[in-house]
Short mmCIF file of C-alpha atoms and ligand atoms in Angstrom, two decimals:
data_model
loop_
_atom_site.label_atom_id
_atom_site.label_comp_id
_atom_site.label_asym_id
_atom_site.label_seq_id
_atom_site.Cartn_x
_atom_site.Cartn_y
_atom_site.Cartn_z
CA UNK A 254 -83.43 25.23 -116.74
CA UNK A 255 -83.75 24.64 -112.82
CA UNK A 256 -84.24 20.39 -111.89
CA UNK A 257 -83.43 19.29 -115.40
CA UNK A 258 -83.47 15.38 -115.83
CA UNK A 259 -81.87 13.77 -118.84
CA UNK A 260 -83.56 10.44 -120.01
CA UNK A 261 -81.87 8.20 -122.50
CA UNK A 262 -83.57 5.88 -124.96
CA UNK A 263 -86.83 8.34 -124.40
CA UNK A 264 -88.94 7.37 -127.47
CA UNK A 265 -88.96 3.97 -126.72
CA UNK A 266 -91.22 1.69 -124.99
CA UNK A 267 -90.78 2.26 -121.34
CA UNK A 268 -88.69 5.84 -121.54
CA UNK A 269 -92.04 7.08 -123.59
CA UNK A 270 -93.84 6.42 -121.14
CA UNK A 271 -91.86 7.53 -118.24
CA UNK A 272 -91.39 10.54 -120.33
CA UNK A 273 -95.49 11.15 -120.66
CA UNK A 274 -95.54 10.25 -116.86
CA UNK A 275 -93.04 12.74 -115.43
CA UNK A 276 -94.00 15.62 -117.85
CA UNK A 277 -97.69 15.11 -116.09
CA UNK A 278 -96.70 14.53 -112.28
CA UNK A 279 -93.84 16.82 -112.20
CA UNK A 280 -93.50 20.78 -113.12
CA UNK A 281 -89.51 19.72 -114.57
CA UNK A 282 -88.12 19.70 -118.06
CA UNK A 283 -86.80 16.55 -119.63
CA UNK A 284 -84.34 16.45 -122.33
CA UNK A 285 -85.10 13.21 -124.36
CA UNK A 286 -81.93 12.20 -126.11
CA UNK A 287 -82.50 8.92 -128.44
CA UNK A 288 -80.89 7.77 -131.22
CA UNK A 289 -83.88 6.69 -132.84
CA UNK A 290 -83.64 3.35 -133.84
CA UNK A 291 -85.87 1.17 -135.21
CA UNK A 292 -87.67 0.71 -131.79
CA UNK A 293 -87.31 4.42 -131.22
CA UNK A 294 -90.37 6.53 -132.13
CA UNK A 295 -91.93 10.26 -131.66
CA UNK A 296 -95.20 9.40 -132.26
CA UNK A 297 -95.20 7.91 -128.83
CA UNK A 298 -94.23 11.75 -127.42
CA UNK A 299 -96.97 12.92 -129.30
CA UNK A 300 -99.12 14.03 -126.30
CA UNK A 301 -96.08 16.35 -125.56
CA UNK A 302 -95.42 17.96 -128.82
CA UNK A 303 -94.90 21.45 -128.44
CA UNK A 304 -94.45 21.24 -124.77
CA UNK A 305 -91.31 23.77 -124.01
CA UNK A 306 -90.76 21.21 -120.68
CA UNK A 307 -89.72 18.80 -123.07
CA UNK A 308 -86.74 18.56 -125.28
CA UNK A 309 -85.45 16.29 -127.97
CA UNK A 310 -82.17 15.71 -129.17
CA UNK A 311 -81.80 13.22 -131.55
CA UNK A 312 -78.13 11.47 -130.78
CA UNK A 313 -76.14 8.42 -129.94
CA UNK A 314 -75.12 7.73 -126.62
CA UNK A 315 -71.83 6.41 -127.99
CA UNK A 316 -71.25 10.05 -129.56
CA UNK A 317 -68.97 11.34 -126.82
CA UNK A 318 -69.00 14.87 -127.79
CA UNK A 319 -72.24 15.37 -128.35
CA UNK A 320 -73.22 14.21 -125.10
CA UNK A 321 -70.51 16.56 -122.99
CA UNK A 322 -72.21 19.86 -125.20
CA UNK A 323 -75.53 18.53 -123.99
CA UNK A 324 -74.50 18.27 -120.14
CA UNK A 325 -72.78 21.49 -120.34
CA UNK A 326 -75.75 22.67 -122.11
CA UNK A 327 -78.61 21.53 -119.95
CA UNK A 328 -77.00 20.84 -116.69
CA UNK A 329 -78.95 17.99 -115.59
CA UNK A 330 -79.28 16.69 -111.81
CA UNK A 331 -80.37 13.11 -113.03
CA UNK A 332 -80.15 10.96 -115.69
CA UNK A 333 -82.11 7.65 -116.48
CA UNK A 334 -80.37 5.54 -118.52
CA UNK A 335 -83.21 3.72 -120.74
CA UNK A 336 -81.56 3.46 -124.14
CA UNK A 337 -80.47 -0.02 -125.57
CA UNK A 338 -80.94 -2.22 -127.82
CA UNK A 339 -83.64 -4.80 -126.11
CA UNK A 340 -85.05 -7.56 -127.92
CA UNK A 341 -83.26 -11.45 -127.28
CA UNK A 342 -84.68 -12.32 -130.69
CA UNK A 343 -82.51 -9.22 -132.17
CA UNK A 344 -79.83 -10.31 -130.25
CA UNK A 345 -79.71 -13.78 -131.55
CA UNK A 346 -79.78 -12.84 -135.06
CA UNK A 347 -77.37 -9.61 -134.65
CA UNK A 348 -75.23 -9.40 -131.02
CA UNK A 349 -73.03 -6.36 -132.32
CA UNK A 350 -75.61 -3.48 -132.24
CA UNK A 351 -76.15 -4.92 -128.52
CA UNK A 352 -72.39 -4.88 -127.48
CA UNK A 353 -72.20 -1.39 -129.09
CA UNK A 354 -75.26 0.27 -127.37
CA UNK A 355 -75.63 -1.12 -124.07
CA UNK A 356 -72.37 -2.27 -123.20
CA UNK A 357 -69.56 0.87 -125.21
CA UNK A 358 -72.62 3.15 -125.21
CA UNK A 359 -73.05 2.78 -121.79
CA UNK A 360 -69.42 3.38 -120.72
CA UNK A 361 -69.27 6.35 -123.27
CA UNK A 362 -72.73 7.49 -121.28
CA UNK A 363 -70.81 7.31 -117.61
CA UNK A 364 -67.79 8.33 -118.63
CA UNK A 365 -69.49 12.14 -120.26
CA UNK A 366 -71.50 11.45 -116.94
CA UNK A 367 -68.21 11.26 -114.63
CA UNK A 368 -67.07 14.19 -116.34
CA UNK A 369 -69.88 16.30 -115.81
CA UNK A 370 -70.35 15.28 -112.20
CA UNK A 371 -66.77 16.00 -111.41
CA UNK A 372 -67.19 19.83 -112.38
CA UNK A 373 -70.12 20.08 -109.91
CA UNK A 374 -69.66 21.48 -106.37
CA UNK A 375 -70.32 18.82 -103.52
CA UNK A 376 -74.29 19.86 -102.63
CA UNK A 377 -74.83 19.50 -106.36
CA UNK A 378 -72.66 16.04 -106.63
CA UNK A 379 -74.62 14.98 -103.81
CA UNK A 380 -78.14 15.76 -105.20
CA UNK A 381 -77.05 14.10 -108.50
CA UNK A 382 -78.55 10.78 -109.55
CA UNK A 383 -77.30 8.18 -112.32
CA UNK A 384 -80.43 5.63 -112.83
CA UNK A 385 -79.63 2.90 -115.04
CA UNK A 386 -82.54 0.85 -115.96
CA UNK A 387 -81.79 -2.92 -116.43
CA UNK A 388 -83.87 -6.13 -116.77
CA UNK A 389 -84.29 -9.44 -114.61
CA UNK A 390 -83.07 -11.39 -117.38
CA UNK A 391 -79.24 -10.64 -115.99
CA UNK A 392 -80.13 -13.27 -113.32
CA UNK A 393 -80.71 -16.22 -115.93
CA UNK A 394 -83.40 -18.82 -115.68
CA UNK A 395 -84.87 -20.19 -112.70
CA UNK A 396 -87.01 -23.27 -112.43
CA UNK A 397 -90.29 -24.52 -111.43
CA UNK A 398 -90.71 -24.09 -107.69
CA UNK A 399 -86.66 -22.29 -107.65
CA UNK A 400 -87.16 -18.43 -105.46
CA UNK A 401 -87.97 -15.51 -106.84
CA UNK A 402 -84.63 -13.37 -107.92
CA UNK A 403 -83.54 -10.69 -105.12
CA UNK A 404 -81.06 -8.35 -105.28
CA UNK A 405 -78.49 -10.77 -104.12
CA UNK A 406 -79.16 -13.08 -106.87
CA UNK A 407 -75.95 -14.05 -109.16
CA UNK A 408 -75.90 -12.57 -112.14
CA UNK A 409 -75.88 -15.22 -114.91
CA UNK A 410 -77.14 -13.68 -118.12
CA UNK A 411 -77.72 -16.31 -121.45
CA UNK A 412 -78.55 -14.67 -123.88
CA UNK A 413 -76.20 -11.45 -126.22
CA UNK A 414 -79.06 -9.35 -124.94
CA UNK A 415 -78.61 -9.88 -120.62
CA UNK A 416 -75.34 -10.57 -121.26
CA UNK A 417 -74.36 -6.74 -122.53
CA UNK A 418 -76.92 -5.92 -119.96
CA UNK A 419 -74.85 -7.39 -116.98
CA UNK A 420 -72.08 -6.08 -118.09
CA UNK A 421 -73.20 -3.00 -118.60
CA UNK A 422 -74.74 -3.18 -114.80
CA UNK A 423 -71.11 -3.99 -113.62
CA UNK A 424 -69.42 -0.53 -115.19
CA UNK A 425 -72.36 1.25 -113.25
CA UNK A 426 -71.45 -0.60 -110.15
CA UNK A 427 -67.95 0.07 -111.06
CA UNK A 428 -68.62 4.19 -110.99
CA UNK A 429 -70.08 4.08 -107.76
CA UNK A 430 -67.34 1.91 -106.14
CA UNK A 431 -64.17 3.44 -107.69
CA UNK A 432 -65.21 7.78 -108.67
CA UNK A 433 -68.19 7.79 -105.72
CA UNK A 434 -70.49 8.83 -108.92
CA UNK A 435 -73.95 8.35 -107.57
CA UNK A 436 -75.78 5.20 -108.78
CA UNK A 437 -78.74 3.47 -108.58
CA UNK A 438 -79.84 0.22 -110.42
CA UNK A 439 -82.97 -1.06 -110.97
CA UNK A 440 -83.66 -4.91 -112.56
CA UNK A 441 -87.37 -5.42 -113.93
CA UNK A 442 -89.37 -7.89 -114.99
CA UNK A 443 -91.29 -8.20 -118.60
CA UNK A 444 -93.55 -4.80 -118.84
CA UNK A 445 -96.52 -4.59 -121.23
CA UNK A 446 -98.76 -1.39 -121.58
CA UNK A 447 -98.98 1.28 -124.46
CA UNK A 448 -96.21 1.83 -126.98
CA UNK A 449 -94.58 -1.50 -127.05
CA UNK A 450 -92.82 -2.28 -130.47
CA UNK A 451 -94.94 -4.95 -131.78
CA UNK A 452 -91.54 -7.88 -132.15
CA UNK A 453 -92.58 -8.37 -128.43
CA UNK A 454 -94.36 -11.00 -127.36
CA UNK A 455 -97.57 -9.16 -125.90
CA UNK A 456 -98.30 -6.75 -128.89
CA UNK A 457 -97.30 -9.05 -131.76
CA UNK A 458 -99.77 -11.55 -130.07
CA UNK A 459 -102.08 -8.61 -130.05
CA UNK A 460 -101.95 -7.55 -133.64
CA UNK A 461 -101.11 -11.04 -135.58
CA UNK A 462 -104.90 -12.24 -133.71
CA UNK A 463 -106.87 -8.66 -135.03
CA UNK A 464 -105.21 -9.44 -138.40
CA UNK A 465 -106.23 -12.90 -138.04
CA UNK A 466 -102.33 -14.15 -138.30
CA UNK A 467 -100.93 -17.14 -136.86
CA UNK A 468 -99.81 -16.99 -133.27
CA UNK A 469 -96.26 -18.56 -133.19
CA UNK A 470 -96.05 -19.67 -129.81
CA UNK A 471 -92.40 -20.47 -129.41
CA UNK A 472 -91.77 -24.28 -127.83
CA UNK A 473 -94.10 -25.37 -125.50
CA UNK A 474 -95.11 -22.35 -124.37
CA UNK A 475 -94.70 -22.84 -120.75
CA UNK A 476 -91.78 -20.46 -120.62
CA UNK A 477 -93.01 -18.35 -117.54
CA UNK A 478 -92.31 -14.83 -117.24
CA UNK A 479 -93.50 -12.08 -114.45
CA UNK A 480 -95.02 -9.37 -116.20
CA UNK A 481 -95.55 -5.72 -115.32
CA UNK A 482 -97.53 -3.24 -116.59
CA UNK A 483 -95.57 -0.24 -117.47
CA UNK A 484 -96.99 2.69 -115.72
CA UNK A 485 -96.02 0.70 -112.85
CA UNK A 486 -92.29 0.08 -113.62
CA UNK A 487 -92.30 4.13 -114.44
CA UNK A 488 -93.98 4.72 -110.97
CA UNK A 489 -91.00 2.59 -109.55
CA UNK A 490 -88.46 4.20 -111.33
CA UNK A 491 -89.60 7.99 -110.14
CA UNK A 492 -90.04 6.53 -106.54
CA UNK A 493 -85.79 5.40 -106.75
CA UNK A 494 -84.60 8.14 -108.41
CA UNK A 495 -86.84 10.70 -105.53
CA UNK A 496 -85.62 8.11 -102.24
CA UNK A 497 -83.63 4.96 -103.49
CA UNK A 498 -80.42 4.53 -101.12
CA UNK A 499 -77.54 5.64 -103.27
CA UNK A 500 -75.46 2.79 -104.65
CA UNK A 501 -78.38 -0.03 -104.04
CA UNK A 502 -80.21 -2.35 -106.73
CA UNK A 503 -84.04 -2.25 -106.23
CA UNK A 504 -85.80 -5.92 -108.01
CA UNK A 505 -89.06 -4.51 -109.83
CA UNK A 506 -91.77 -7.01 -110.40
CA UNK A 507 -95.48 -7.36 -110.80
CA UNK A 508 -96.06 -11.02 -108.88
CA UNK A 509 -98.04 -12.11 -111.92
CA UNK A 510 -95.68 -15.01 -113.53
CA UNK A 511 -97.82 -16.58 -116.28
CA UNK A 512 -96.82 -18.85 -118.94
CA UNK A 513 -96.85 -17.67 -122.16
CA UNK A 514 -99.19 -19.91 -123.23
CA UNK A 515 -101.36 -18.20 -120.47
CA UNK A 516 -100.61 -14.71 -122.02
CA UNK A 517 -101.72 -15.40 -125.57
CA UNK A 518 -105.02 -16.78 -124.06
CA UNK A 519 -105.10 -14.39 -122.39
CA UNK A 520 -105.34 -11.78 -125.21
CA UNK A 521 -107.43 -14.07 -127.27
CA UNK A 522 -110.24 -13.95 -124.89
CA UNK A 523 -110.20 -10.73 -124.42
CA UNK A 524 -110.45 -10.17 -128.70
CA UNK A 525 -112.98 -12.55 -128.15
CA UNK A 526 -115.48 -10.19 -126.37
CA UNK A 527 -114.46 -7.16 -128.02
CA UNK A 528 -113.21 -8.21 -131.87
CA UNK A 529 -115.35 -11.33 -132.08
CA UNK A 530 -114.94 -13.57 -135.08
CA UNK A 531 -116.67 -16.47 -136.43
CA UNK A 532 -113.77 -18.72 -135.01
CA UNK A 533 -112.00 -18.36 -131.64
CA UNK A 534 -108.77 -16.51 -131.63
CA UNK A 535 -107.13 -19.21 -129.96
CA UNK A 536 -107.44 -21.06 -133.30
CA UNK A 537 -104.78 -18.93 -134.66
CA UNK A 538 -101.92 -20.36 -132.31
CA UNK A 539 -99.04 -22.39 -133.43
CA UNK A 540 -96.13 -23.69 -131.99
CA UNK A 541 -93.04 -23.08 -133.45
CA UNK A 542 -89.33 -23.79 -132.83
CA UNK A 543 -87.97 -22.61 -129.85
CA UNK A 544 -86.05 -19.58 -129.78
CA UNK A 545 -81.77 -21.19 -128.74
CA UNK A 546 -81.23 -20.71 -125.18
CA UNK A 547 -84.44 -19.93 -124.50
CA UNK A 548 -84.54 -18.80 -120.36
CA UNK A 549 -87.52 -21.03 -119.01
CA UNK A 550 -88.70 -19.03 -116.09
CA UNK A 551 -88.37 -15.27 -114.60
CA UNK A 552 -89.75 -14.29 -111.57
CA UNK A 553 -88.83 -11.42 -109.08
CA UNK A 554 -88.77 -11.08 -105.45
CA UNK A 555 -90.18 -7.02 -105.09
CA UNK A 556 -89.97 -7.12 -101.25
CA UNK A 557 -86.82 -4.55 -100.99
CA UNK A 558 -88.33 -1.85 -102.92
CA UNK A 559 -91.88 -2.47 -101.00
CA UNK A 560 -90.47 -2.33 -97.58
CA UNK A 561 -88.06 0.46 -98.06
CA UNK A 562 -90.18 2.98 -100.78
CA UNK A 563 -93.67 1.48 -100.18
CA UNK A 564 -94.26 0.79 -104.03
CA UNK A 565 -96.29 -1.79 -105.46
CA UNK A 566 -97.64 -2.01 -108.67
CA UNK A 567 -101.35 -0.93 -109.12
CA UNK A 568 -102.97 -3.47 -111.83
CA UNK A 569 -103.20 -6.68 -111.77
CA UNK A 570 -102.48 -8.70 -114.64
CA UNK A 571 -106.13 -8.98 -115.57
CA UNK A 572 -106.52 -5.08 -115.47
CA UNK A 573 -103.45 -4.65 -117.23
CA UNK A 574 -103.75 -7.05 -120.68
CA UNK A 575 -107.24 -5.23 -121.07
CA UNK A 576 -105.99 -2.08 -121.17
CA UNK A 577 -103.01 -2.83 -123.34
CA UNK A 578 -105.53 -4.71 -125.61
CA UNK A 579 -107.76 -1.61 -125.72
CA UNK A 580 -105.23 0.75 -126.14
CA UNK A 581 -103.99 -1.23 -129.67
CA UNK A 582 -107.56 -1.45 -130.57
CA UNK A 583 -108.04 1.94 -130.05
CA UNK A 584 -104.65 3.19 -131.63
CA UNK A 585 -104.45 1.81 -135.20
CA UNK A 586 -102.56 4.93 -136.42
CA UNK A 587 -100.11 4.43 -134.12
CA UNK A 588 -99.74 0.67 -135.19
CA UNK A 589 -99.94 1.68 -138.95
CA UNK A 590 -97.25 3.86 -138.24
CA UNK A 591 -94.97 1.10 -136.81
CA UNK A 592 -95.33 -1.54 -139.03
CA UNK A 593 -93.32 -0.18 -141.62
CA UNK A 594 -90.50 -2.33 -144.17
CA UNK A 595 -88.34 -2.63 -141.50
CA UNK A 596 -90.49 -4.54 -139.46
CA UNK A 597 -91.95 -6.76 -142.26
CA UNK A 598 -88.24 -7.45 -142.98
CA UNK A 599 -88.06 -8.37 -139.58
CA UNK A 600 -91.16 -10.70 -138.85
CA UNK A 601 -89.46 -12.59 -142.52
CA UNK A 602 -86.08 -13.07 -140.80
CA UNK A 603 -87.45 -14.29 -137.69
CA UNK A 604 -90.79 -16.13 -138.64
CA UNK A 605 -91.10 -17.24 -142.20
CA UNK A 606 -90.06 -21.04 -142.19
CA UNK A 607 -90.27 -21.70 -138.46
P1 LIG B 33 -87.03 -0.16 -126.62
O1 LIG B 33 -86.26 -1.06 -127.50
O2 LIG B 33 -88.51 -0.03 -126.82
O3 LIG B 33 -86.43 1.32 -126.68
C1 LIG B 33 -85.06 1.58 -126.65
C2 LIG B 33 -84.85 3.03 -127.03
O4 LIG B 33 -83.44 3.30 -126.98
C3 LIG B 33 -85.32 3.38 -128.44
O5 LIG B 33 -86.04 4.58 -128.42
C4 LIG B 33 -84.03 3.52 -129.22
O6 LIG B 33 -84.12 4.43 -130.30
C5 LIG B 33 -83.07 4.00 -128.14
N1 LIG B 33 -81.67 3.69 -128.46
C6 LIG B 33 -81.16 2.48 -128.86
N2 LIG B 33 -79.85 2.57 -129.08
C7 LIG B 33 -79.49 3.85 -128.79
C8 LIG B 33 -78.27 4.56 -128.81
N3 LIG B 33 -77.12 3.97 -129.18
N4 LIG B 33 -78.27 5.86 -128.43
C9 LIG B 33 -79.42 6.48 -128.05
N5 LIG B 33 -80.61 5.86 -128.05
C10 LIG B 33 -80.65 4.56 -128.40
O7 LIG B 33 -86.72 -0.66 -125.13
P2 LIG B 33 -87.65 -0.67 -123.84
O8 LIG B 33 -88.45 -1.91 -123.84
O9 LIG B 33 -88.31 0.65 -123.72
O10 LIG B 33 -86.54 -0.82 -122.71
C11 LIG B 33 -85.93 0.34 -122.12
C12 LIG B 33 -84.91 -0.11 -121.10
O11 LIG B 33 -85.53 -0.92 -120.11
C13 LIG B 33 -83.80 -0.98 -121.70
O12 LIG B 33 -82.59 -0.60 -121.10
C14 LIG B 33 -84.18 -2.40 -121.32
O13 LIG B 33 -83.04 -3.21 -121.18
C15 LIG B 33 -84.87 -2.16 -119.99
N6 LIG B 33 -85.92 -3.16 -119.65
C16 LIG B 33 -86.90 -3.48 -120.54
C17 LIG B 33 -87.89 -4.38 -120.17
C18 LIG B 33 -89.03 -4.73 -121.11
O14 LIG B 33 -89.82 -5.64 -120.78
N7 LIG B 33 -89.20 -4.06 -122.23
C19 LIG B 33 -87.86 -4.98 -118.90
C20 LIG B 33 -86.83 -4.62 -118.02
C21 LIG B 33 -85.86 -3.71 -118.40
P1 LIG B 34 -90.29 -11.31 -125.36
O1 LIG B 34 -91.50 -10.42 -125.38
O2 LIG B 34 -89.40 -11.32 -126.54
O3 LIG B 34 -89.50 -10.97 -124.02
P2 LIG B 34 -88.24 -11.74 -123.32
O4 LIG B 34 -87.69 -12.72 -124.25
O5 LIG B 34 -87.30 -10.60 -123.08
O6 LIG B 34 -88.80 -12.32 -122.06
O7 LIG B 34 -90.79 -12.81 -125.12
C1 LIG B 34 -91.55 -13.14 -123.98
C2 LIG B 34 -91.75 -14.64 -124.00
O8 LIG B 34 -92.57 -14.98 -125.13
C3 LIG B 34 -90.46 -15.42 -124.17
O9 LIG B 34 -90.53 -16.62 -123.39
C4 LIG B 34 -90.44 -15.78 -125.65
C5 LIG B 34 -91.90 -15.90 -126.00
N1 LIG B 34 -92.27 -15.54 -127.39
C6 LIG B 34 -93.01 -16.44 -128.17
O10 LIG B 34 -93.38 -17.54 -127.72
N2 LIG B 34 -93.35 -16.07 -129.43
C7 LIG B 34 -92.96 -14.87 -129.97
O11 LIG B 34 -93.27 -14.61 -131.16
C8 LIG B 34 -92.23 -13.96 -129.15
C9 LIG B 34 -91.78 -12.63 -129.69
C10 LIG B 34 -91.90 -14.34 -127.87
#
């Protein structure tokens, strides 16, 4: 099929809903491959099922030769490299699935990708995109009053998780400087939005207060973070892949740091007015232990991609939470769907005894 893009990591959280974006603004197919782990889920593609536009292969990234039969197979002119393992908490407990997926699966990923690109002639090699999605967190923490990150920033990740990040941002750097293979990067901040796994801090907030569960607020809860809802990061991401400079990093933010603390109030308010209880939801929070290395503050300097692509997000903060907070009130299916053994097994390991 003509103008074929291949997304990784597809029936996650942000891929999703790129996928359910692009399959909406756009008249091209998709093939979706994800391994489908625990974060990975095709009820979120439900609102596609059936759609010929859209096809999904369920498959590792670090399975070499499946991924050459699908690039000789589908013949895509982009890829956008979602898939990886992305939770800090995860990578506390557990740092090998992280090294595996985002760092090995990664260089499996460009290396089927170099391959592929190699074979094309030069109009098509020039027309062909790599995207790899990464985070802020590669840049470390900054503190109170320190500049927003820009692309220039150092990378200096803490954590397993940025850490197999960076270095998986430094092979993609290192295809573009040594085979030419054209690269973009993009670093975001914390999205929210629809279709988040419920082990991150937004949605787990969300559901613990409807269920009228504690709300482990880890530390102090002035850990800041600069969050962005995710129809904006996806509206980002198509805006790189259609004009981002080959070879550059593009800083995507939504200028809304909050504190944590802020965020879970946040929420509660909003349960307030539309879930009220005979107690405030607020009651419900508790500070625990910190998480170990715990990064204090993101924040991230969007000017680069706003001068040079025009994008900016579209909600605000405000108009963002109370959608998100609708949209889990509205989807308890969904929810009931996710909150299987696996993640009860989870919220043990990570909360019980904190
Ligand atoms: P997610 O954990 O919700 O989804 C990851 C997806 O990748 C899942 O569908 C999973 O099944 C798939 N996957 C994992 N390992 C795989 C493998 N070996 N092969 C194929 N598929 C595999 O993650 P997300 O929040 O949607 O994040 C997507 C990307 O965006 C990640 O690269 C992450 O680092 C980056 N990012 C996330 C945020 C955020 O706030 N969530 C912010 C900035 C950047
Ligand atoms: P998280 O959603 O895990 O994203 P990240 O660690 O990648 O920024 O956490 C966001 C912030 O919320 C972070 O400072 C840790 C904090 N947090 C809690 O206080 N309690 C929780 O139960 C979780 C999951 C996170």
């Amino acid at each position: 099929m003509q103008n074929l893009i291949l997304v990784t990591g597809g029936a996650g959280f942000i891929g999703s809903n790129f996928v359910l974006r692009w399959m909406k603004a756009t008249k091209q197919p998709v093939v979706n491959l994800d391994k489908l782990t625990y974060a990975g889920n095709l009820q979120n593609l439900a609102g596609i099922a059936g759609n010929e536009r859209h096809i999904f292969i369920k498959e590792d990234i670090n399975n070499a030769d499946a991924i050459k039969r699908v690039f000789a197979e589908h013949r895509p002119i982009a890829v956008l490299h979602f898939a990886a393992e992305s939770h800090v908490d995860r990578s506390i407990h557990g740092p090998a699935d992280f090294i595996e997926t985002n760092i090995n699966g990664t260089f499996t990923l460009l290396e089927e990708v170099r391959a592929y690109w190699s074979g094309l002639n030069s109009d098509e090699q020039k027309r062909f995109r790599f995207l790899h999605v990464s985070t802020d967190e590669v840049y470390g923490s900054l503190n109170p009053g320190d500049a927003a990150f820009t692309e220039e920033r150092k990378y200096s990740p803490n954590s397993p998780y940025s850490a197999s990040k960076a270095a998986s941002d430094h092979l993609v750097r290192a295809y573009l400087h040594t085979y030419g293979l054209p690269t973009l990067i993009t670093n975001c901040s914390n999205n929210y939005g629809a279709y988040q796994f419920p082990e991150k801090l937004i949605p787990l907030m969300i559901l613990n207060a409807i269920d009228g569960k504690r709300l482990p607020v880890y530390g102090d809860g002035k850990n800041v973070r600069d969050w962005l809802y995710v129809e904006d990061h996806c509206d980002a991401l198509a805006l790189v892949l259609e004009r981002g400079r080959v070879g550059e990093t593009y800083n995507i933010g939504g200028w809304n740091e909050r504190t944590n603390l802020e965020v879970v109030n946040a929420v509660c308010s909003i349960l307030d007015e539309l879930r009220p209880t005979s107690r405030p939801h607020v009651d419900l929070i508790e500070f625990v232990k910190d998480r170990p290395g715990h990064d204090r503050r993101y924040a991230i300097d969007a000017t680069k991609i706003a001068n040079e692509l025009g994008w900016k997000p579209k909600e605000t903060f405000e108009s963002g939470i109370r959608k998100t907070v609708e949209w889990y009130l509205a989807n308890e299916e969904w929810v009931k769907g996710v909150i299987t053994g696996e993640y009860h097994n989870w919220v043990s390991l990570q909360y019980v005894n904190r």
